XYZ file of C-alpha atoms in Angstrom:
264
model
C 113.946 113.005 76.347
C 117.220 112.860 78.220
C 120.069 111.307 76.265
C 121.920 108.172 77.211
C 124.807 110.284 78.492
C 122.551 112.061 80.985
C 121.061 108.765 82.076
C 124.522 107.328 82.697
C 125.507 110.379 84.735
C 122.441 110.027 86.938
C 122.968 106.293 87.258
C 126.551 106.921 88.393
C 125.214 109.545 90.792
C 122.851 106.966 92.253
C 125.542 104.341 92.634
C 127.967 106.806 94.208
C 125.517 108.275 96.601
C 122.751 106.722 98.251
C 122.725 103.068 97.543
C 124.562 102.403 100.793
C 122.319 103.045 103.748
C 124.094 104.877 106.532
C 123.031 104.003 110.093
C 123.625 107.664 110.910
C 121.063 108.911 108.402
C 118.032 110.927 109.397
C 114.374 110.020 108.931
C 112.050 111.728 106.504
C 110.954 115.135 107.741
C 107.281 115.703 108.398
C 105.277 118.322 106.573
C 104.641 116.616 103.253
C 102.492 118.747 100.989
C 98.734 118.180 101.393
C 96.532 116.504 98.792
C 93.354 117.869 97.278
C 90.214 115.739 97.123
C 90.486 115.271 93.319
C 94.077 114.062 93.742
C 93.034 111.589 96.421
C 90.236 110.361 94.143
C 92.641 110.011 91.224
C 95.002 107.866 93.288
C 92.113 105.684 94.418
C 91.228 105.130 90.768
C 94.846 104.231 90.005
C 94.850 101.837 92.948
C 91.777 100.078 91.597
C 93.364 99.734 88.163
C 96.556 98.350 89.706
C 94.736 95.803 91.878
C 92.573 94.669 88.979
C 95.587 94.210 86.741
C 94.335 96.749 84.201
C 97.849 97.769 83.310
C 97.070 99.205 79.868
C 94.539 101.640 81.321
C 96.775 102.477 84.276
C 99.812 103.036 82.089
C 97.899 105.317 79.736
C 96.414 107.321 82.572
C 99.727 107.768 84.372
C 101.700 108.686 81.260
C 98.953 111.080 80.143
C 99.346 112.881 83.468
C 103.086 113.145 82.869
C 102.447 114.564 79.407
C 99.985 117.086 80.852
C 102.739 118.282 83.165
C 105.322 118.455 80.410
C 102.888 120.444 78.242
C 102.243 122.928 81.052
C 98.667 121.798 81.707
C 99.485 120.485 85.185
C 101.776 121.627 87.982
C 104.595 119.507 89.320
C 102.871 119.603 92.708
C 99.661 118.059 91.339
C 101.707 115.472 89.466
C 103.557 114.581 92.656
C 100.296 113.976 94.465
C 99.040 111.721 91.693
C 102.199 109.615 91.918
C 102.214 109.074 95.644
C 101.737 105.415 96.492
C 98.449 104.510 94.895
C 97.198 102.103 97.550
C 97.400 101.961 101.351
C 97.970 98.164 101.360
C 101.718 98.451 100.944
C 102.719 94.823 101.455
C 100.328 93.191 99.019
C 101.181 94.944 95.788
C 104.741 94.147 94.769
C 103.633 91.467 92.314
C 101.245 93.963 90.740
C 104.006 96.497 90.182
C 106.259 93.758 88.807
C 103.525 92.789 86.350
C 103.066 96.411 85.259
C 106.806 96.726 84.631
C 106.838 93.421 82.743
C 104.000 94.588 80.511
C 105.519 98.035 79.891
C 109.270 97.918 80.612
C 109.889 101.241 78.812
C 107.060 103.078 80.552
C 108.270 106.094 82.485
C 105.264 106.063 84.774
C 105.552 102.365 85.581
C 109.192 102.751 86.626
C 108.443 105.905 88.599
C 105.431 104.455 90.410
C 107.371 101.324 91.357
C 110.283 103.432 92.587
C 107.973 105.530 94.746
C 106.390 102.382 96.149
C 109.759 100.850 97.051
C 110.916 104.148 98.552
C 107.853 104.211 100.789
C 108.661 100.695 101.950
C 112.204 101.780 102.806
C 110.836 104.639 104.880
C 108.329 102.356 106.559
C 111.074 100.026 107.757
C 113.187 102.986 108.762
C 110.306 104.276 110.886
C 110.966 107.129 113.280
C 114.217 105.599 114.483
C 117.337 107.713 114.124
C 119.134 104.689 112.734
C 121.279 103.904 115.749
C 119.076 101.162 117.190
C 118.015 99.378 114.018
C 118.947 95.735 114.089
C 121.275 94.533 111.330
C 118.329 92.761 109.699
C 116.182 95.918 109.792
C 119.014 98.049 108.400
C 119.527 95.561 105.590
C 115.794 95.647 104.781
C 115.859 99.439 104.562
C 118.963 99.324 102.371
C 117.453 96.682 100.104
C 114.296 98.685 99.452
C 116.279 101.913 99.038
C 118.647 100.268 96.539
C 115.783 98.854 94.507
C 113.928 102.158 94.584
C 117.008 104.010 93.375
C 117.462 101.505 90.562
C 113.889 101.976 89.292
C 114.007 105.752 89.655
C 117.360 106.001 87.895
C 116.062 103.894 85.005
C 113.002 106.115 84.786
C 114.869 109.370 84.175
C 115.885 108.397 80.631
C 112.291 107.610 79.659
C 110.796 111.106 79.569
C 111.881 114.678 79.039
C 111.094 116.134 82.463
C 111.395 113.423 85.133
C 110.959 115.870 87.998
C 109.001 113.481 90.227
C 111.784 110.930 89.790
C 114.240 113.524 91.055
C 111.927 114.295 93.969
C 111.854 110.618 94.929
C 115.631 110.268 94.505
C 115.989 113.226 96.861
C 113.960 111.299 99.420
C 116.163 108.240 99.083
C 119.318 110.312 99.484
C 117.841 111.736 102.691
C 117.767 108.232 104.160
C 121.550 108.188 104.168
C 121.951 111.922 104.836
C 123.742 112.203 101.504
C 123.676 115.953 100.937
C 126.028 115.755 97.973
C 123.605 113.575 96.043
C 120.748 115.838 97.081
C 122.531 118.870 95.634
C 123.325 117.057 92.382
C 119.739 115.882 92.095
C 118.474 119.428 92.606
C 120.760 120.657 89.824
C 119.445 117.947 87.487
C 115.839 118.879 88.260
C 116.500 122.583 87.731
C 117.944 121.840 84.295
C 114.845 120.025 83.044
C 112.392 122.394 84.771
C 113.974 125.666 85.946
C 110.769 126.664 87.747
C 110.192 123.343 89.473
C 108.787 123.592 92.970
C 108.606 120.083 94.415
C 112.297 119.162 94.206
C 113.270 122.527 95.655
C 110.820 121.981 98.510
C 112.173 118.508 99.213
C 115.720 119.855 99.188
C 114.921 122.584 101.683
C 113.026 120.210 103.969
C 115.605 117.416 103.991
C 118.934 119.172 103.486
C 118.876 122.834 104.523
C 117.395 122.646 108.025
C 119.711 122.906 111.008
C 118.857 119.311 111.914
C 120.164 118.263 108.494
C 123.369 120.244 108.722
C 122.049 123.421 107.092
C 120.996 126.716 108.599
C 118.163 129.212 108.758
C 120.253 131.606 106.665
C 120.653 128.987 103.934
C 116.906 128.372 103.885
C 116.125 132.071 103.513
C 118.681 132.447 100.721
C 117.323 129.367 98.973
C 113.798 130.782 99.125
C 115.018 134.010 97.548
C 116.752 132.087 94.776
C 113.539 130.152 94.095
C 111.634 133.417 93.770
C 114.216 134.716 91.287
C 113.870 131.479 89.295
C 110.156 132.160 88.855
C 108.548 129.826 91.378
C 104.976 131.169 91.825
C 104.124 133.190 94.914
C 101.517 130.648 96.020
C 104.168 127.951 96.138
C 106.725 130.211 97.789
C 104.404 130.265 100.784
C 105.290 126.630 101.428
C 108.920 127.705 101.734
C 107.825 130.468 104.091
C 106.064 127.876 106.261
C 109.227 125.784 106.457
C 111.261 128.859 107.354
C 108.765 129.836 110.064
C 108.949 126.345 111.544
C 112.744 126.518 111.458
C 112.783 129.896 113.229
C 110.657 128.375 115.983
C 112.954 125.355 116.184
C 116.103 127.467 116.363
C 114.545 129.699 119.030
C 113.538 126.632 121.045
C 117.001 125.107 120.844
C 118.686 128.363 121.843
C 116.315 128.797 124.780
C 116.957 125.233 125.830
C 120.720 125.767 125.673
C 120.446 128.991 127.664
C 118.294 127.241 130.235
C 120.829 124.439 130.623
C 123.683 126.921 131.027
C 121.717 128.789 133.682
C 121.382 125.585 135.660
């Protein structure tokens, strides 16, 4: 488990970084990694347990999955898919998550699942808007959910040894405010607890290294090479290759558009 010192560092990171929603932030990038049918079925089962208030069974199941990952019996990608929001009915479940937390306040999985849920609500209210036309009330709603998500996720990181999915979700929250500094610090923290992690690296490339996020194609290619050197499996490196291919197409399109405008 991470020590109290590490938890304090990450809590300070959260406070410094992304708790203030910036109207200039960018929305979540498309291309989230696809689920398998067993993962979809597992989340449906978790949803049923949550709705029925079977918190003991849900907590055991979720923490067992985390332990399977930490023991090397499960990939971080599969774990991520199991911890996506359990239920599609996003606005009817906050009391259920509160009750789960109340029953198991020191449960890593309860804190993580609640943080993911609140993060999804922040992104829902953010929508596809670039942030410039959100009303003050809408911006405050996004900020409120993002703050609460960051609080739960930050608390979660001290409750298990390899909180990689927490770092993934924190990366998503930092993307709301285009906080690349927090994203880089979060990536470093994830790499320390799991040097071969895939999901946090993927999130970092997708939300921080693209040209639309202030990065570049060259940075993405270099990052992919570094991931390969770190031991990320070839099958997962293909996801990076897909992002790079999409970025090449985007850069080519933008350059053609610029050339076309100049010609006019």
